[in-house]
Amino acid sequence: MTATAQGIEAITDRMFPFHSRHLLSAGDLNAVQAADLLDLADQFVALNRQTNKTLDLLKGRTLMNLFFENSTRTQSSFELAGKRLGADVVNMNAKTSSVAKGETLIDTAVTLNAMRPDLLVVRHSSSGAAALLSQKVGCSVINAGDGQHEHPTQALLDALSIRRAFGRVSGLTVAICGDILHSRVARSNVALLNTLGAHVRLVGPPTLMPSAADRWGAEVHHDFRKGIAGAEVVMMLRLQLERMQGALVPSTREYFRFWGLDREKLAFAAPGVRVMHPGPMNRGVEIDSEVADDPEVSLIQNQVEMGVAMRMAVLASLAARLENA
Ligand code: NCD
């Protein structure tokens, strides 16, 4: 048996049809469903490290990437994931589509739906956009980021990176730091990390902390050093300047002084701490290059690699459910 044939067997052994037609929110996954997806993604990591990275699990299926917001890594990650599973992948950049001519979100979705895609990956600047679309189309919808709300595949790939680095997620202390207010990554991560049994802390200035953060199921900290003290994972978030109305931070320089991660502050975390960032990074604003580029500490490139495998697991599971429908 070739390595790839063995790989396929291991993969199909671990494949379960997704519990729902859509993936809209990280909170929709229970601990068993999340662990199944992570196990499946582990198999795809192995496949992606081989010379022949393609399977035909999604042969005949059409995946549409519908991105109303700029994205480099998420869009290309879904595109590669679809192609490696043998799907036909179409990238719709909303800036060059009829949306620019005034077509509404729903019109666009209904039009695309008439072309009979099987999987629709949506990114939009409005919270709730993916959920709204899922009610209007016949295919599976995957939320690839809706406003400040959710980004479930980011939380899954983050959990995969953590689990591979530590062998577990449960019992670890994860400090999510920075611009929590504008971050869909933070919302999805708090939900999934709680489901997987991690202790979650939210660390940031009061102006960048949602007022209801203490009800998210995380400890809230407004002192960076105390917030990351003893944490095994420090997850830095991008200062989302494009989503800010008014001056929530005095200057990016001052922000770095109090909230930017450098070696001095990182020393407060647990020995063996790993640093994460969903990208794109503002170097010198929320994170110092010395930390971001240290292979002993940083999981940032690893997160990008895990992204493709994780999205393959999500697409394959959703398609397996479509088959059974
Ligand atoms: C994040 C996003 O777009 O939500 N990035 C990503 O998906 N890799 C975070 C961000 O934009 O800061």
Coordinates of C-alpha atoms and ligand atoms in Angstrom, one line a residue:
M1 CA 0.0 0.0 0.0
T2 CA 1.3 3.5 -0.8
A3 CA 1.7 6.1 1.9
T4 CA -1.2 8.0 0.4
A5 CA -3.5 4.9 0.3
Q6 CA -2.8 4.3 4.0
G7 CA -3.5 8.0 4.6
I8 CA -6.9 7.7 3.0
E9 CA -7.8 4.8 5.1
A10 CA -6.8 6.5 8.3
I11 CA -8.7 9.6 7.2
T12 CA -12.0 7.9 6.3
D13 CA -11.8 5.9 9.6
R14 CA -11.9 9.2 11.5
M15 CA -14.5 10.9 9.4
F16 CA -17.9 11.7 10.9
P17 CA -20.7 13.6 9.1
F18 CA -21.0 17.1 10.6
H19 CA -23.8 17.4 13.1
S20 CA -25.3 20.4 11.3
R21 CA -25.5 21.6 7.7
H22 CA -23.6 24.8 8.5
L23 CA -20.6 25.9 10.6
L24 CA -21.6 29.4 11.8
S25 CA -20.3 29.6 15.4
A26 CA -17.7 27.9 17.5
G27 CA -20.2 27.5 20.3
D28 CA -22.2 25.1 18.1
L29 CA -19.6 22.4 18.7
N30 CA -19.7 20.2 21.8
A31 CA -16.5 18.7 23.2
V32 CA -16.9 15.4 21.3
Q33 CA -17.6 17.0 18.0
A34 CA -14.7 19.4 18.3
A35 CA -12.3 16.6 19.3
D36 CA -13.5 14.5 16.3
L37 CA -12.7 17.5 14.0
L38 CA -9.3 17.9 15.5
D39 CA -8.5 14.2 15.2
L40 CA -9.5 14.3 11.5
A41 CA -7.4 17.5 11.0
D42 CA -4.4 15.7 12.4
Q43 CA -4.7 13.2 9.5
F44 CA -4.8 16.0 7.0
V45 CA -1.7 17.6 8.5
A46 CA 0.1 14.3 7.7
L47 CA -1.3 14.3 4.2
N48 CA -0.3 17.9 3.6
R49 CA 3.3 17.1 4.5
Q50 CA 3.5 14.5 1.7
T51 CA 4.4 15.1 -1.9
N52 CA 1.0 14.1 -3.1
K53 CA -1.4 16.2 -1.1
T54 CA -4.6 15.6 -3.0
L55 CA -7.6 13.3 -2.3
D56 CA -10.9 13.0 -4.1
L57 CA -13.2 13.2 -1.0
L58 CA -14.8 16.3 -2.5
K59 CA -14.7 15.2 -6.1
G60 CA -17.7 16.7 -8.0
R61 CA -18.4 19.2 -5.3
T62 CA -18.2 23.0 -5.8
L63 CA -16.8 25.3 -3.1
M64 CA -17.5 29.0 -3.4
N65 CA -15.4 31.5 -1.5
L66 CA -17.5 34.6 -1.0
F67 CA -15.3 37.3 0.5
F68 CA -16.8 40.7 1.1
E69 CA -13.7 41.8 3.2
N70 CA -10.0 41.6 2.3
S71 CA -8.3 38.4 3.3
T72 CA -5.1 36.7 2.3
R73 CA -4.6 33.8 4.6
T74 CA -8.2 32.7 5.3
Q75 CA -9.3 32.8 1.7
S76 CA -6.2 31.0 0.3
S77 CA -6.4 28.5 3.2
F78 CA -10.0 27.6 2.2
E79 CA -9.0 27.5 -1.4
L80 CA -6.2 25.1 -0.9
A81 CA -8.3 23.0 1.5
G82 CA -11.0 22.6 -1.2
K83 CA -8.5 21.9 -3.9
R84 CA -6.6 19.3 -1.9
L85 CA -9.8 17.4 -1.4
G86 CA -10.6 17.5 -5.1
A87 CA -13.4 20.1 -5.1
D88 CA -13.9 22.7 -7.8
V89 CA -13.1 26.0 -6.1
V90 CA -14.5 29.4 -7.2
N91 CA -13.3 32.6 -5.6
M92 CA -15.8 35.5 -5.6
N93 CA -14.2 38.7 -4.6
A94 CA -17.1 40.9 -3.7
K95 CA -15.2 44.0 -4.7
T96 CA -15.2 42.9 -8.3
S97 CA -18.6 41.4 -8.3
S98 CA -22.1 42.9 -8.6
V99 CA -22.0 43.8 -5.0
A100 CA -19.9 46.8 -6.1
K101 CA -22.9 47.6 -8.3
G102 CA -25.3 47.7 -5.4
E103 CA -26.6 44.1 -5.3
T104 CA -27.6 43.2 -1.8
L105 CA -26.0 40.4 0.2
I106 CA -29.0 38.2 -0.1
D107 CA -29.4 38.8 -3.9
T108 CA -25.8 37.8 -4.3
A109 CA -26.2 34.7 -2.3
V110 CA -29.4 33.7 -4.0
T111 CA -27.8 34.2 -7.4
L112 CA -24.8 32.1 -6.4
N113 CA -27.0 29.5 -4.9
A114 CA -28.7 29.0 -8.3
M115 CA -25.3 27.8 -9.6
R116 CA -25.7 24.9 -7.1
P117 CA -22.5 25.2 -5.0
D118 CA -22.2 22.6 -2.3
L119 CA -20.2 24.7 0.2
L120 CA -20.2 28.4 0.6
V121 CA -17.5 30.1 2.6
V122 CA -18.5 33.6 3.6
R123 CA -16.6 36.5 5.1
H124 CA -18.5 39.8 5.7
S125 CA -18.0 42.9 7.7
S126 CA -21.5 42.6 9.4
S127 CA -22.1 40.4 12.4
G128 CA -24.7 37.8 11.5
A129 CA -24.1 37.8 7.7
A130 CA -23.2 34.1 7.5
A131 CA -26.2 33.1 9.6
L132 CA -28.5 35.2 7.4
L133 CA -27.2 33.6 4.2
S134 CA -27.5 30.1 5.6
Q135 CA -31.3 30.7 5.8
K136 CA -31.4 31.6 2.1
V137 CA -29.3 29.0 0.4
G138 CA -29.5 25.2 -0.1
C139 CA -25.8 24.5 0.4
S140 CA -23.6 24.4 3.5
V141 CA -22.4 27.8 4.8
I142 CA -19.2 28.2 6.6
N143 CA -18.6 31.4 8.5
A144 CA -15.1 32.7 7.7
G145 CA -15.5 35.8 9.8
D146 CA -18.6 38.0 10.3
G147 CA -17.9 41.4 11.6
Q148 CA -16.9 41.4 15.3
H149 CA -18.9 38.2 15.9
E150 CA -17.3 34.9 15.1
H151 CA -14.6 33.1 13.1
P152 CA -15.0 29.4 14.1
T153 CA -12.4 27.9 11.8
Q154 CA -9.8 30.2 13.3
A155 CA -10.7 28.9 16.8
L156 CA -10.5 25.3 15.6
L157 CA -7.1 25.8 14.0
D158 CA -5.9 27.6 17.1
A159 CA -7.1 24.6 19.2
L160 CA -5.3 22.2 16.8
S161 CA -2.0 24.2 17.1
I162 CA -2.3 24.2 20.9
R163 CA -3.2 20.5 21.2
R164 CA -0.3 19.5 19.0
A165 CA 2.1 21.7 21.0
F166 CA 1.0 20.6 24.4
G167 CA -0.7 17.2 23.7
R168 CA -3.9 18.6 25.3
V169 CA -6.0 21.7 25.6
S170 CA -7.8 20.8 28.8
G171 CA -6.4 22.4 31.9
L172 CA -4.1 24.9 30.1
T173 CA -4.3 28.6 30.8
V174 CA -4.8 30.6 27.6
A175 CA -4.5 34.4 27.8
I176 CA -6.1 36.2 24.9
C177 CA -4.7 39.7 24.8
G178 CA -5.3 43.1 23.2
D179 CA -8.2 44.3 21.1
I180 CA -10.9 42.0 22.4
L181 CA -13.7 44.4 21.6
H182 CA -13.3 44.2 17.8
S183 CA -12.2 40.6 17.6
R184 CA -14.2 37.8 16.2
V185 CA -11.2 35.6 16.8
A186 CA -11.5 36.2 20.6
R187 CA -15.2 35.4 20.7
S188 CA -14.8 32.1 18.8
N189 CA -11.8 31.2 20.9
V190 CA -13.4 31.8 24.2
A191 CA -16.3 29.5 23.3
L192 CA -14.2 26.7 21.9
L193 CA -11.4 26.8 24.5
N194 CA -14.1 26.7 27.3
T195 CA -15.7 23.7 25.6
L196 CA -12.3 22.0 25.4
G197 CA -11.7 22.6 29.1
A198 CA -9.0 25.4 29.0
H199 CA -8.9 28.3 31.5
V200 CA -9.4 31.4 29.5
R201 CA -8.3 34.9 30.3
L202 CA -9.1 38.1 28.4
V203 CA -6.4 40.7 28.8
G204 CA -6.6 44.3 27.5
P205 CA -7.3 47.9 28.3
P206 CA -10.9 48.7 29.4
T207 CA -11.5 50.7 26.2
L208 CA -10.9 47.5 24.1
M209 CA -12.8 45.1 26.4
P210 CA -16.5 44.4 25.6
S211 CA -18.7 45.5 28.6
A212 CA -20.1 42.0 28.9
A213 CA -16.7 40.2 28.7
D214 CA -17.0 39.0 32.3
R215 CA -20.0 37.0 31.2
W216 CA -18.2 35.2 28.4
G217 CA -16.8 32.5 30.7
A218 CA -13.3 34.1 31.0
E219 CA -11.3 35.9 33.6
V220 CA -10.9 39.6 32.7
H221 CA -7.6 41.4 33.3
H222 CA -6.6 45.0 32.7
D223 CA -3.0 44.6 33.7
F224 CA -0.9 42.8 31.0
R225 CA 1.7 41.3 33.2
K226 CA -0.8 40.0 35.7
G227 CA -3.0 38.8 32.9
I228 CA -0.4 36.6 31.3
A229 CA 1.2 35.5 34.6
G230 CA 1.6 31.7 34.6
A231 CA -0.2 31.3 31.2
E232 CA 0.9 28.4 29.0
V233 CA -0.5 30.1 25.9
V234 CA -0.4 33.8 25.1
M235 CA -2.6 34.7 22.1
M236 CA -2.0 38.2 20.8
L237 CA -4.7 39.9 18.7
R238 CA -4.3 42.6 16.0
L239 CA -5.1 46.1 17.0
Q240 CA -8.0 46.4 14.6
L241 CA -7.6 50.1 13.8
E242 CA -10.0 49.9 10.8
R243 CA -12.9 49.0 13.1
M244 CA -12.3 51.8 15.6
Q245 CA -14.5 54.8 15.7
G246 CA -12.7 57.5 17.7
A247 CA -9.5 57.2 19.6
L248 CA -9.6 54.1 21.7
V249 CA -5.8 54.0 22.1
P250 CA -3.6 57.0 22.6
S251 CA -0.9 56.0 20.1
T252 CA 0.4 52.8 18.7
R253 CA 3.7 53.5 20.4
E254 CA 2.1 53.9 23.8
Y255 CA 0.0 50.9 23.1
F256 CA 3.1 48.8 22.6
R257 CA 4.6 50.0 25.9
F258 CA 1.6 48.7 27.9
W259 CA 0.0 46.0 25.8
G260 CA 2.7 44.9 23.3
L261 CA 4.3 41.5 23.8
D262 CA 8.1 41.6 24.1
R263 CA 10.6 39.3 25.9
E264 CA 10.4 41.3 29.1
K265 CA 6.7 40.9 29.5
L266 CA 6.6 37.3 28.2
A267 CA 8.9 36.3 31.1
F268 CA 5.8 36.6 33.4
A269 CA 4.1 33.7 31.5
A270 CA 4.7 30.0 32.4
P271 CA 8.0 28.4 31.4
G272 CA 7.6 26.8 28.0
V273 CA 4.9 29.4 27.0
R274 CA 3.8 29.4 23.4
V275 CA 2.8 32.6 21.6
M276 CA 0.1 32.8 19.0
H277 CA -1.4 35.4 16.6
P278 CA -4.1 34.9 14.0
G279 CA -2.4 37.3 11.6
P280 CA -2.0 39.7 10.0
M281 CA 0.4 41.1 12.7
N282 CA 1.2 44.7 13.4
R283 CA 4.8 44.3 14.3
G284 CA 6.0 46.7 17.0
V285 CA 2.3 47.5 17.9
E286 CA 0.9 44.4 19.6
I287 CA 3.9 42.1 19.2
D288 CA 7.7 42.5 19.0
S289 CA 9.4 40.7 16.0
E290 CA 11.9 39.1 18.4
V291 CA 9.0 37.1 20.0
A292 CA 6.9 36.6 16.9
D293 CA 9.9 35.1 14.9
D294 CA 11.4 33.0 17.7
P295 CA 10.8 29.4 16.7
E296 CA 11.1 28.1 20.3
V297 CA 8.2 30.3 21.4
S298 CA 6.1 31.2 18.4
L299 CA 3.3 29.0 17.0
I300 CA 2.4 31.7 14.4
Q301 CA 3.6 29.9 11.2
N302 CA 2.3 26.6 12.7
Q303 CA -1.2 28.2 12.9
V304 CA -1.1 29.0 9.2
E305 CA -0.2 25.3 8.4
M306 CA -2.9 24.0 10.8
G307 CA -5.4 26.3 9.1
V308 CA -5.4 24.3 5.8
A309 CA -5.7 20.9 7.6
M310 CA -8.4 22.2 9.9
R311 CA -10.4 23.6 7.0
M312 CA -10.0 20.3 5.1
A313 CA -11.5 18.6 8.1
V314 CA -14.5 21.0 8.3
L315 CA -15.1 20.8 4.5
A316 CA -14.9 17.0 4.5
S317 CA -17.2 16.6 7.4
L318 CA -19.8 19.0 6.0
A319 CA -19.7 17.3 2.7
A320 CA -20.1 13.9 4.3
R321 CA -23.3 15.1 5.9
L322 CA -24.5 16.5 2.5
E323 CA -24.1 13.0 1.1
N324 CA -26.4 11.6 3.8
A325 CA -29.0 14.2 3.4
Ligands
NCD1 C1 -8.4 37.6 11.7 C2 -9.7 38.0 11.0 O1 -9.8 38.5 9.9 O2 -10.7 37.9 11.7 N1 -7.5 37.2 10.8 C3 -7.5 36.0 10.2 O3 -8.6 35.4 9.9 N2 -6.4 35.4 9.9 C4 -7.9 38.6 12.6 C5 -7.6 39.9 12.2 O4 -8.0 40.4 11.2 O5 -6.9 40.6 13.0

